[in-house]
XYZ file of C-alpha atoms in Angstrom:
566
model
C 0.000 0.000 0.000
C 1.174 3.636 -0.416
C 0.390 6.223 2.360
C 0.661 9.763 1.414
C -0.242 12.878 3.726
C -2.296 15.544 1.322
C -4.421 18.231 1.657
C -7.480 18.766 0.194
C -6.903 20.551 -2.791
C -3.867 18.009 -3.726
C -6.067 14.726 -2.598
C -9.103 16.035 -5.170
C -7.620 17.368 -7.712
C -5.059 14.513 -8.134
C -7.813 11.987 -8.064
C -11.236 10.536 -10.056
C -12.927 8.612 -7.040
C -15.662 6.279 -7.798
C -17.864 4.894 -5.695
C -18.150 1.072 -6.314
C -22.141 -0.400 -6.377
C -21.164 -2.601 -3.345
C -20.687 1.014 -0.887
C -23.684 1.814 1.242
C -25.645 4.855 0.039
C -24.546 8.545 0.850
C -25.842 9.155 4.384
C -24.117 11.826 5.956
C -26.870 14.606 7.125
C -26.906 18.138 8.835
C -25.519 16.875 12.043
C -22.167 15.557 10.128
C -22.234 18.589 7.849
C -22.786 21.289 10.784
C -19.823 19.264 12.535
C -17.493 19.049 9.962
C -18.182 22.978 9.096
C -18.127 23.892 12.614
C -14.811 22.112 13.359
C -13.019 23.820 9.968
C -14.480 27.413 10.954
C -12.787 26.821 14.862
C -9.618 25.815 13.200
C -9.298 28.567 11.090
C -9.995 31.031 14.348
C -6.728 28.941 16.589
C -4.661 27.973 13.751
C -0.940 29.100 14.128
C 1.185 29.258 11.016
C 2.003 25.818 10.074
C -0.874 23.991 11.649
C -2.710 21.675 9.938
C -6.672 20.163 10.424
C -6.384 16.530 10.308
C -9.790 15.328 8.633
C -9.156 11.406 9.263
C -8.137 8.736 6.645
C -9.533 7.210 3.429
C -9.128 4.180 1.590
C -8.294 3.689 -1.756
C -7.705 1.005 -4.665
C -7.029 2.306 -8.238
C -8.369 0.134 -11.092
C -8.241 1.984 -14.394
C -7.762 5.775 -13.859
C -10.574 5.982 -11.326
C -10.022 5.642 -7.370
C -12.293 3.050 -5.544
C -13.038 4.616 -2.396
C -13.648 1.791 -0.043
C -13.411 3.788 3.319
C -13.957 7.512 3.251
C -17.232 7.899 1.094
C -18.876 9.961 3.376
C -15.989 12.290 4.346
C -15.019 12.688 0.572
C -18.681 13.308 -1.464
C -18.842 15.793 1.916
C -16.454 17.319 1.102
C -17.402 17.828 -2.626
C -20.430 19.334 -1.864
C -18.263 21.518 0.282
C -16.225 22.477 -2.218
C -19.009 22.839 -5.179
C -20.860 25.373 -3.124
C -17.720 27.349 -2.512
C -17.088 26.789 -5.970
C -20.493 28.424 -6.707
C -20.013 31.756 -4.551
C -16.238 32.289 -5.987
C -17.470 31.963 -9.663
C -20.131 34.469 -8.945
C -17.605 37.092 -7.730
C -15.111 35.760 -9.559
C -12.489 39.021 -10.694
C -8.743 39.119 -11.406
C -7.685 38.545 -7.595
C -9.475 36.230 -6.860
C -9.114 33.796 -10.462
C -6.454 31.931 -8.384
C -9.041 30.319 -5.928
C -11.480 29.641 -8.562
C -9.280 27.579 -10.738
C -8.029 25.752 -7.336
C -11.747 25.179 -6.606
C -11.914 23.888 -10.151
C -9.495 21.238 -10.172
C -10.516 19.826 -6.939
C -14.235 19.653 -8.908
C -13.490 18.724 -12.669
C -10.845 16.900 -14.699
C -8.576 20.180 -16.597
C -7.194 19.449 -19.544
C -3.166 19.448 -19.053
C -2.086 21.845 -21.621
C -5.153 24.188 -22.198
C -6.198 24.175 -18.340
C -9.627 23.954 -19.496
C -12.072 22.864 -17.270
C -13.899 19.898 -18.684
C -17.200 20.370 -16.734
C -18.692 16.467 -18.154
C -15.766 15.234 -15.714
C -16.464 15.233 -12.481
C -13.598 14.058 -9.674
C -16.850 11.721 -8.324
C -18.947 9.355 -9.564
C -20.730 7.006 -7.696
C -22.834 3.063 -9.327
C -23.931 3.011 -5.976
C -26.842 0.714 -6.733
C -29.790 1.547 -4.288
C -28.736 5.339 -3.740
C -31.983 6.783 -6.273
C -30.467 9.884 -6.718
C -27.299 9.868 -8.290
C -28.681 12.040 -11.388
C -29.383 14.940 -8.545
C -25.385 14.345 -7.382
C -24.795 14.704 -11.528
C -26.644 18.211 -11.476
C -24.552 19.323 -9.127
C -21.530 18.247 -10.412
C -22.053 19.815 -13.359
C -22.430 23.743 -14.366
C -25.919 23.256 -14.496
C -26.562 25.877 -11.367
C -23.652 28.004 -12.584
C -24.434 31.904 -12.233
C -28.329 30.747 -11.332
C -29.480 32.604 -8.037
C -32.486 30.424 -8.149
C -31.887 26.668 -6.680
C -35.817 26.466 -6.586
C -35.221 23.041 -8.206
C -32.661 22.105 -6.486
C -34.144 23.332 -3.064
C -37.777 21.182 -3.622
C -35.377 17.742 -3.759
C -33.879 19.224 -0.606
C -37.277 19.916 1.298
C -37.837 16.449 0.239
C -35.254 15.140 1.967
C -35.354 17.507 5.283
C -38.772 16.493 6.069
C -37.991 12.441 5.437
C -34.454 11.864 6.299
C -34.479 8.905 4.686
C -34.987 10.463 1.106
C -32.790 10.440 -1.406
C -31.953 13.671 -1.572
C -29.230 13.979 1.182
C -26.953 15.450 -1.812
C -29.083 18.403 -2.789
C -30.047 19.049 0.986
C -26.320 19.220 2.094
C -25.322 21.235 -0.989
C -27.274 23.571 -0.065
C -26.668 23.757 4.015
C -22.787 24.396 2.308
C -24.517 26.913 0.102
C -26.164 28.717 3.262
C -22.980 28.565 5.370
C -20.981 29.979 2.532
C -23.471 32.683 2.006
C -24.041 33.454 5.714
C -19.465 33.644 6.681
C -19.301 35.863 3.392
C -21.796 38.254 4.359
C -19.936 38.221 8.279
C -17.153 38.328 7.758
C -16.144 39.130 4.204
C -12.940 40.237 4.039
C -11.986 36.739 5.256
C -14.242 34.514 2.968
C -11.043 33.667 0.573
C -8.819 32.937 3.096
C -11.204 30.580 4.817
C -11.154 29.105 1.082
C -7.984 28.440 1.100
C -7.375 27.177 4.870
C -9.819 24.706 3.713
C -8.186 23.715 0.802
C -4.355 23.421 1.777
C -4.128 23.555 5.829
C -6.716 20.984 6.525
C -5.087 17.607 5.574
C -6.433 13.520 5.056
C -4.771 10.520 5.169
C -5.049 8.226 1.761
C -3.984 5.086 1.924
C -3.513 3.125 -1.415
C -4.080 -0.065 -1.712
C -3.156 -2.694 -4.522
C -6.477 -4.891 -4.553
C -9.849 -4.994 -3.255
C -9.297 -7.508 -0.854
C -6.269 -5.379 0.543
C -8.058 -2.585 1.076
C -11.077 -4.577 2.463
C -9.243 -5.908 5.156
C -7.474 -2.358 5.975
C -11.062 -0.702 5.958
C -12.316 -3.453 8.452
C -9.092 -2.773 10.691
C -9.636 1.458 10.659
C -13.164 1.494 10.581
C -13.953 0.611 14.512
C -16.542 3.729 14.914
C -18.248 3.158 11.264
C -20.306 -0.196 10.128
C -18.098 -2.048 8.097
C -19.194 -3.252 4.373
C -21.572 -6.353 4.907
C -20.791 -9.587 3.120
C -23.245 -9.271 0.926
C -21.788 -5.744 -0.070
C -18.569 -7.841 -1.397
C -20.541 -9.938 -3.439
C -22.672 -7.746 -4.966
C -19.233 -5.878 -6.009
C -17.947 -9.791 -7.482
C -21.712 -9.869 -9.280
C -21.527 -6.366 -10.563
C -17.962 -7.033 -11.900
C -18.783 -9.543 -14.169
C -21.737 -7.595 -16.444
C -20.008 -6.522 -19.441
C -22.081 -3.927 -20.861
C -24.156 -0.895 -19.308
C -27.501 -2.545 -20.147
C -26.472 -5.388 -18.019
C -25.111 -3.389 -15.144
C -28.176 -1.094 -14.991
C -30.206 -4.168 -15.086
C -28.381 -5.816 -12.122
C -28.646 -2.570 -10.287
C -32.165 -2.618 -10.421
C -32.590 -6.168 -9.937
C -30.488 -5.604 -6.225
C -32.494 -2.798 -5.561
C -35.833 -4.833 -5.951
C -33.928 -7.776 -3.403
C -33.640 -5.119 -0.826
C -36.091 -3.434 -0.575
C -38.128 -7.025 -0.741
C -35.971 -8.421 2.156
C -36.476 -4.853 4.334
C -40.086 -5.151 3.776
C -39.425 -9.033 5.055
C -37.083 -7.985 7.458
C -34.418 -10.095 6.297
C -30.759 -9.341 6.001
C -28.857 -10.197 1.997
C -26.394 -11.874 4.580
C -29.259 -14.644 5.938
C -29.869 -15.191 1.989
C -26.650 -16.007 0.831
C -26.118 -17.810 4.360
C -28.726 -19.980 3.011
C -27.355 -20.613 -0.766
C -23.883 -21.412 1.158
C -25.928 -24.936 2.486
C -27.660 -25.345 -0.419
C -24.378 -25.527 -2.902
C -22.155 -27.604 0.405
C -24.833 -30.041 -0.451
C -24.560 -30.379 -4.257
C -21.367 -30.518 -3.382
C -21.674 -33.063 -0.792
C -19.717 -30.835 1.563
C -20.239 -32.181 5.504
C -17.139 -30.656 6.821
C -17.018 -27.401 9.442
C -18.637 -24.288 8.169
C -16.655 -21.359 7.147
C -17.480 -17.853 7.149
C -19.463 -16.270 4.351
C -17.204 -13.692 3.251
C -14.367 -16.689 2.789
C -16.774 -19.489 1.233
C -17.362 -17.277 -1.515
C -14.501 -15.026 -2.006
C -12.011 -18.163 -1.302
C -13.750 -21.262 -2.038
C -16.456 -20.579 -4.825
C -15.375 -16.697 -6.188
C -16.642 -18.411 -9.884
C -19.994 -19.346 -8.471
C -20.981 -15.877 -7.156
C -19.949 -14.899 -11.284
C -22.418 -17.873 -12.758
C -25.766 -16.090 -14.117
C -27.688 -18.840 -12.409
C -26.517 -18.107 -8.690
C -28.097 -14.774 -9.205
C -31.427 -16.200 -10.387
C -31.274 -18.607 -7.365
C -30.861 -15.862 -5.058
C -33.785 -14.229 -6.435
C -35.966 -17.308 -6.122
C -34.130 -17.662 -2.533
C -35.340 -13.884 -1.537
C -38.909 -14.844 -3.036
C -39.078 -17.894 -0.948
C -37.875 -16.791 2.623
C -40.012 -13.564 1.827
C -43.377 -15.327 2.108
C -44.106 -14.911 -1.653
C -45.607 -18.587 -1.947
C -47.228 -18.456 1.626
C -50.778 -18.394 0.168
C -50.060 -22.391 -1.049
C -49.323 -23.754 2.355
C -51.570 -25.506 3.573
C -52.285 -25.430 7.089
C -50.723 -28.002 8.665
C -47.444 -27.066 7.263
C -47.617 -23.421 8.557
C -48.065 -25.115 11.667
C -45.107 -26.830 10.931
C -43.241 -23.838 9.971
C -44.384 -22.168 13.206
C -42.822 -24.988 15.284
C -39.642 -24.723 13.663
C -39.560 -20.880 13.726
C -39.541 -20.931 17.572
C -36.570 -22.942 18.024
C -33.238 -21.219 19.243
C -31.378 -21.715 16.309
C -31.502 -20.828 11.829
C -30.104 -24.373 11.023
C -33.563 -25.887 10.252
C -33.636 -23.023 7.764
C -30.668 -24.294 5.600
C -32.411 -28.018 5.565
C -35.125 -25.807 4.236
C -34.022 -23.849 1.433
C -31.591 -27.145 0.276
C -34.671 -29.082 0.299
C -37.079 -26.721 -1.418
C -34.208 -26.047 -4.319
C -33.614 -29.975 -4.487
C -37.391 -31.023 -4.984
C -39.347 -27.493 -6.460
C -38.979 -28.676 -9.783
C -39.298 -32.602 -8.963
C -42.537 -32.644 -7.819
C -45.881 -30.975 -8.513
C -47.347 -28.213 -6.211
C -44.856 -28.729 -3.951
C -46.109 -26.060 -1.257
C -48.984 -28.121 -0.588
C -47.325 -31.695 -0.981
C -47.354 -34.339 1.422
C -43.834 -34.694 0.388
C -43.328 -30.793 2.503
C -45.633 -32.312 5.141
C -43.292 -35.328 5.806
C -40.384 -33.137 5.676
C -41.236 -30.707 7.973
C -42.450 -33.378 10.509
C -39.143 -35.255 10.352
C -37.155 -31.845 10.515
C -39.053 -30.977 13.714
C -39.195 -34.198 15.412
C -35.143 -35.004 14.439
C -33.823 -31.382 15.462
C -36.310 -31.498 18.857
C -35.456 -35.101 19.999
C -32.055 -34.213 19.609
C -32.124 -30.530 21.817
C -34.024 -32.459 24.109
C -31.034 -34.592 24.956
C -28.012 -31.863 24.539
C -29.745 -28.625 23.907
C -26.248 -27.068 22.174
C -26.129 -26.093 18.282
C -23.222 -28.844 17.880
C -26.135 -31.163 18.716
C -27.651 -29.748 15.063
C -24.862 -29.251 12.857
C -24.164 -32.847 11.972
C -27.993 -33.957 11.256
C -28.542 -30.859 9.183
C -25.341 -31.715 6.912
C -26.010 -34.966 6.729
C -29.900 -34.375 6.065
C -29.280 -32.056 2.576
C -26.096 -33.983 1.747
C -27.508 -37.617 1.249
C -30.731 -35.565 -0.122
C -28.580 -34.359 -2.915
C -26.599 -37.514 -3.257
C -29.128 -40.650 -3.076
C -32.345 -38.320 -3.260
C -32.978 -39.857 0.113
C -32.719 -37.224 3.508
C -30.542 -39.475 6.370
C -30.718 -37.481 9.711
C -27.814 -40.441 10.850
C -28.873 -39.576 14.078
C -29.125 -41.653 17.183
C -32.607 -40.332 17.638
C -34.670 -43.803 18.071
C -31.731 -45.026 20.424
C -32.763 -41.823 22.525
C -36.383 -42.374 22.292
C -35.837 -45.925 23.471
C -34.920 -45.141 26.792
C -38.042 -43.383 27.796
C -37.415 -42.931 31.313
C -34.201 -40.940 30.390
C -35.753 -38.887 27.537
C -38.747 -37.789 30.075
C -36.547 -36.477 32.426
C -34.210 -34.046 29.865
C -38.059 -33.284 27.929
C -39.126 -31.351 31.505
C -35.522 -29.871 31.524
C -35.666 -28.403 27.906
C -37.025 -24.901 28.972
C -35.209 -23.404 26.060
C -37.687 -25.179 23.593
C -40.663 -25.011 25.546
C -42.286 -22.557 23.066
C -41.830 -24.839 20.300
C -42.946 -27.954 22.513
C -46.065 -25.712 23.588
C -46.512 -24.929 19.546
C -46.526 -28.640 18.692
C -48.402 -29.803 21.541
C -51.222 -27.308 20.693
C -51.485 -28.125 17.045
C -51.428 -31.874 17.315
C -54.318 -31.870 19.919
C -56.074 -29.079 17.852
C -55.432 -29.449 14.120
C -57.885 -27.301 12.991
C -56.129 -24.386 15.308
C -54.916 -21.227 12.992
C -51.471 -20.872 13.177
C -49.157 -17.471 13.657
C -51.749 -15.799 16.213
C -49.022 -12.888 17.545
C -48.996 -13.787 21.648
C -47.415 -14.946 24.820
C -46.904 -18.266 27.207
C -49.300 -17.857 29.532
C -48.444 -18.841 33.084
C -52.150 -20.740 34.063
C -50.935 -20.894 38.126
C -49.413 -17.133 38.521
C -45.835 -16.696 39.134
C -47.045 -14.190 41.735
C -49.809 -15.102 44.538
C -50.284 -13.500 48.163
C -50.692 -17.535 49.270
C -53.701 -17.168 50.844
C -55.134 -20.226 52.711
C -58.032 -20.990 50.705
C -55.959 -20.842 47.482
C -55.110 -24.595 47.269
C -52.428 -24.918 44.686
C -48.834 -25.326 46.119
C -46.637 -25.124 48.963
C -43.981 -22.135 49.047
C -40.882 -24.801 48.426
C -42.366 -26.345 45.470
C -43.540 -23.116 43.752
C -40.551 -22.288 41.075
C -40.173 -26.386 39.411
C -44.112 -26.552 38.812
C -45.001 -22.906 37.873
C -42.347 -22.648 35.234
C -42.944 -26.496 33.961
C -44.283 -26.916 30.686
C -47.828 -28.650 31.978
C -48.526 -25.060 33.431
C -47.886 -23.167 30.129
C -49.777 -22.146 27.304
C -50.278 -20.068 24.357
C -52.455 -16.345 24.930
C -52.760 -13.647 23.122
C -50.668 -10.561 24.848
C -53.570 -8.216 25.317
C -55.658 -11.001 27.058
C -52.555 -12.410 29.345
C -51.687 -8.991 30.956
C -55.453 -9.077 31.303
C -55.460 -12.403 33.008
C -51.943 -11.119 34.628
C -52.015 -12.757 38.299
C -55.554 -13.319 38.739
C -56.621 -16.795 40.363
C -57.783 -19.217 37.787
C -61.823 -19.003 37.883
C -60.818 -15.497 37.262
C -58.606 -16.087 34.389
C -61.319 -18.706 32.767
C -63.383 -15.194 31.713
C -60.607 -14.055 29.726
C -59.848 -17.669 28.305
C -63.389 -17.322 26.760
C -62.209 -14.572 24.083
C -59.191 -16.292 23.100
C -58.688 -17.245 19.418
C -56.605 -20.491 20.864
C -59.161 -23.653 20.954
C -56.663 -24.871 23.715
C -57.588 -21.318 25.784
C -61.396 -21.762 25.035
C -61.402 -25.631 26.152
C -58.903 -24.013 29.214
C -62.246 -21.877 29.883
C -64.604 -24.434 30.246
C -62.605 -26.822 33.096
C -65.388 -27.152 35.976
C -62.870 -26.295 38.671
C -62.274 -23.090 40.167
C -58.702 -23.826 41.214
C -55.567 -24.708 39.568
C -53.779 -27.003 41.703
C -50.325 -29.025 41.637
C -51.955 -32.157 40.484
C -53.820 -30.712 37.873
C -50.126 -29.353 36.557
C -48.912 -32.514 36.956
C -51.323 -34.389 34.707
C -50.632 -31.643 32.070
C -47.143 -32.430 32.056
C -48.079 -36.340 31.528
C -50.629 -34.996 28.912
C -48.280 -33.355 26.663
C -45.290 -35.163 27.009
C -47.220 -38.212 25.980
C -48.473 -36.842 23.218
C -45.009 -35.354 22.166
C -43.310 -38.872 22.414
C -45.922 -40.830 20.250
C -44.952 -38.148 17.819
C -41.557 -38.344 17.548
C -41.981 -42.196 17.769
C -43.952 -41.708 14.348
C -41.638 -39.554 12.824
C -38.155 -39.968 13.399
């Protein structure tokens, strides 16, 4: 790499910076921009001769005759705008002592041709392919002499009242042009007789810090090194920069832009991160590939391992059909029973289930017909749950998953037969043993509660938004006549599964720490059939043995289930 201290004028006008598609959007607002001009303004007040203002680092790799600024975006299209609107005041005023600072101002805005000096005003020092930032034409107005010697910005200033009123616009450019505009306007009219010198304090006293790099993957790991305060680039961010690299021609890049841009803002919508997507096409092409080993990170699988898959046309297709899948797009052909399924597995502490999922849906989508409501999905999804549960049960770690999830979508891929390989019927054999970790498991009791609930009710509707409802209170004044449990045996059978059930929120803080022929009332309204049925129990107490029969209840009817489907 090759570290050179410059100041601004030297660091823009020696440079054409682009910002690759993989960069975040611009997002700098009028705190930064009030700081940054603040800070410069106080400087310029305390500077001695030969002090400098030290405005941080940037990173850098050159490909071509362009710049790729992989750290410093922010600071350096700030500082643009900056410039540009101090650019705009000296042009307007511009006379034979001050022609020096315009032509500075110049270079640090436009390409000059060498010999002439001529400013070539279709070449600006920036350009950005950021892919989801919509206005990059509004960036192009202003780097162009569109607004020269025009005192109206009313253009200009509606995309900027755009933006101020929904700081999450796209107009951050215009908006902080014109803040630079305002502040330019407002020293000038102050202090005037100092406005050039401020100019130039600006461009040769205050200083940055580029560092060079040789290759992407250099500068990548410097960024991630510097960049403690800021959020480093994502790994989907690198390979949309590998994607974007391959198209050829500007149809195709302009079409991949737009094709991202649809992926995000489906996936935000979702709330689902790019990352969790291509997390999920890792598993699915380790099991074409048969791959059972120890899972790397996603930035190495792809960059490392498989750099030519992220440049096939078809991965990008898959990760469209990925984002349409995981984003609920075929939700209307489930059929019941598997949302309750789904359900199940969504409450479990850990994503592997997911990458069984998506290798399974990719491996049989086109082999078999309607597969969303297929008994083939049905069978699936009650062998994932009963495999990845019976298995938590006995060691409730996420090494207990790993190996039944690899060997699940690698034999699927292999003999078009899924083999858990699991010791799960050995487990199941020894009932006494697997009763006594299934009333430990407190980490899965949601998903035991879920499963319970929809095998005794199949006709329940699944995804009602609520809470576990504690039936026996976890709070009581232990009054004599309420006959549930002793003091010393309170915690073990008010937080065991037999005395836990699904409410809706609203109705349990209702219910809250009421006694339980209280608590039956708001049962009544509950959309869950095993709340209503709750409601109807002739007692008016809720004692220790009916908690304990509960437990036998559903832990019977749990076992038979995992009997059937391991």
């Amino acid at each position: 790499m090759r570290v050179e201290r410059q100041s601004i004028v030297d660091y823009l006008s020696k440079n054409t910076f682009l910002i690759p598609m993989y960069q975040r959007p611009y997002a700098w607002g009028e705190d930064e921009c009030g700081q940054l001009w603040e800070d410069i303004i106080s400087f310029y007040d305390e500077n001695s001769e030969g002090d400098e203002y030290f405005l941080g680092t940037s990173v850098l790799f050159k490909e071509g005759r362009k710049q790729n600024l992989i750290d410093g975006q922010q600071r350096t299209t700030t500082l643009i705008l900056l410039i540009r609107a101090l650019y705009e005041k000296a042009f307007k005023q511009k006379g034979e002592n001050t022609q020096g600072l315009v032509n500075l101002l110049e270079s640090c805005l436009w390409k000059m041709d060498d010999i002439s000096g001529k400013v070539d005003y279709t070449q600006p020092r920036l350009l950005s392919e950021v892919a989801i930032d919509s206005d990059c034409e509004i960036l192009r107005e202003i780097l162009s002499d569109k607004y020269l010697n025009i005192s109206d910005f009313s253009e200009l200033e509606e995309k900027a009242k755009i933006s101020k009123k929904n700081k999450k616009g796209a107009s951050k450019y215009a908006y902080n042009f014109l803040f630079f505009i305002e502040k330019s306007d407002e020293i000038a009219r102050e202090r005037p007789l100092e406005w050039e010198k401020i100019c130039i304090t600006i461009l040769k006293k205050c200083v940055i810090l580029p560092i060079e790099c040789d290759s992407q993957e250099n500068a990548l790991r410097i960024f991630n090194t510097l960049n403690n305060r800021g959020i480093p680039l994502s790994d989907s961010d690198i390979f949309k920069g590998v994607i974007f690299s391959e198209k050829k021609s500007e149809d195709e890049k302009r079409k991949f832009a737009e094709e991202w841009k649809d992926l995000e803002v489906k996936l935000h919508d979702g709330k689902i991160s790019m990352d969790f997507i291509f997390l999920n096409y890792m598993h699915i092409v380790r099991a074409r590939e048969g791959d059972k080993g120890n899972v790397i990170g996603l930035r190495r699988f792809f960059i490392e391992k498989h750099k030519q898959i992220l440049q096939e046309k078809q991965t990008f297709e898959e990760i469209q059909e990925l984002t349409k899948y995981w984003c609920d797009e075929y939700s209307e052909g489930l059929s019941k029973e598997v949302s309750q399924f789904y359900e199940v597995l969504d409450l479990l502490p850990n994503d592997y289930w997911k990458y069984l999922d998506s290798a399974f849906y990719f491996y049989k989508k086109d082999k078999v017909d309607n597969f969303f409501s297929s008994m083939e999905l049905k069978q699936f999804l009650a062998r994932v749950v009963s495999n990845f549960l019976v298995k938590l049960i006995e060691k409730p770690t996420i090494a207990t998953i790993k190996p039944i999830t690899f060997n699940a979508y690698t034999s699927l891929y292999k003999d078009g037969v899924m083999d858990f390989r699991t010791d799960s019927k050995q487990i199941l054999e020894d009932k006494d043993f697997f009763k006594q970790q299934f009333f430990k498991a407190n980490r899965l009791t949601p998903s035991l509660l879920a499963l319970n609930m929809y095998i005794k009710y199949p006709q329940q509707e699944p995804w009602i938004k609520a809470e576990i409802e504690h039936i026996l209170p976890r709070t009581t004044d232990w009054r004599a006549s309420y006959k549930a449990l002793n003091k010393d045996e309170e915690y073990s059978y008010i937080e065991s599964i037999g005395n836990k059930m699904w409410l809706e929120k609203r109705l349990n803080i209702q219910a809250s720490n009421d006694y339980f022929d209280n608590k039956k009332e708001k049962y009544k309204k509950s959309a869950f059939l095993e709340a209503q049925d709750m409601a109807k129990n002739p007692k008016d107490d809720w004692i220790k043995i009916d908690i304990e029969e509960r437990n036998e209840e559903i832990f019977e009817r749990l076992y038979h289930f995992f009997k059937e489907n391991i």
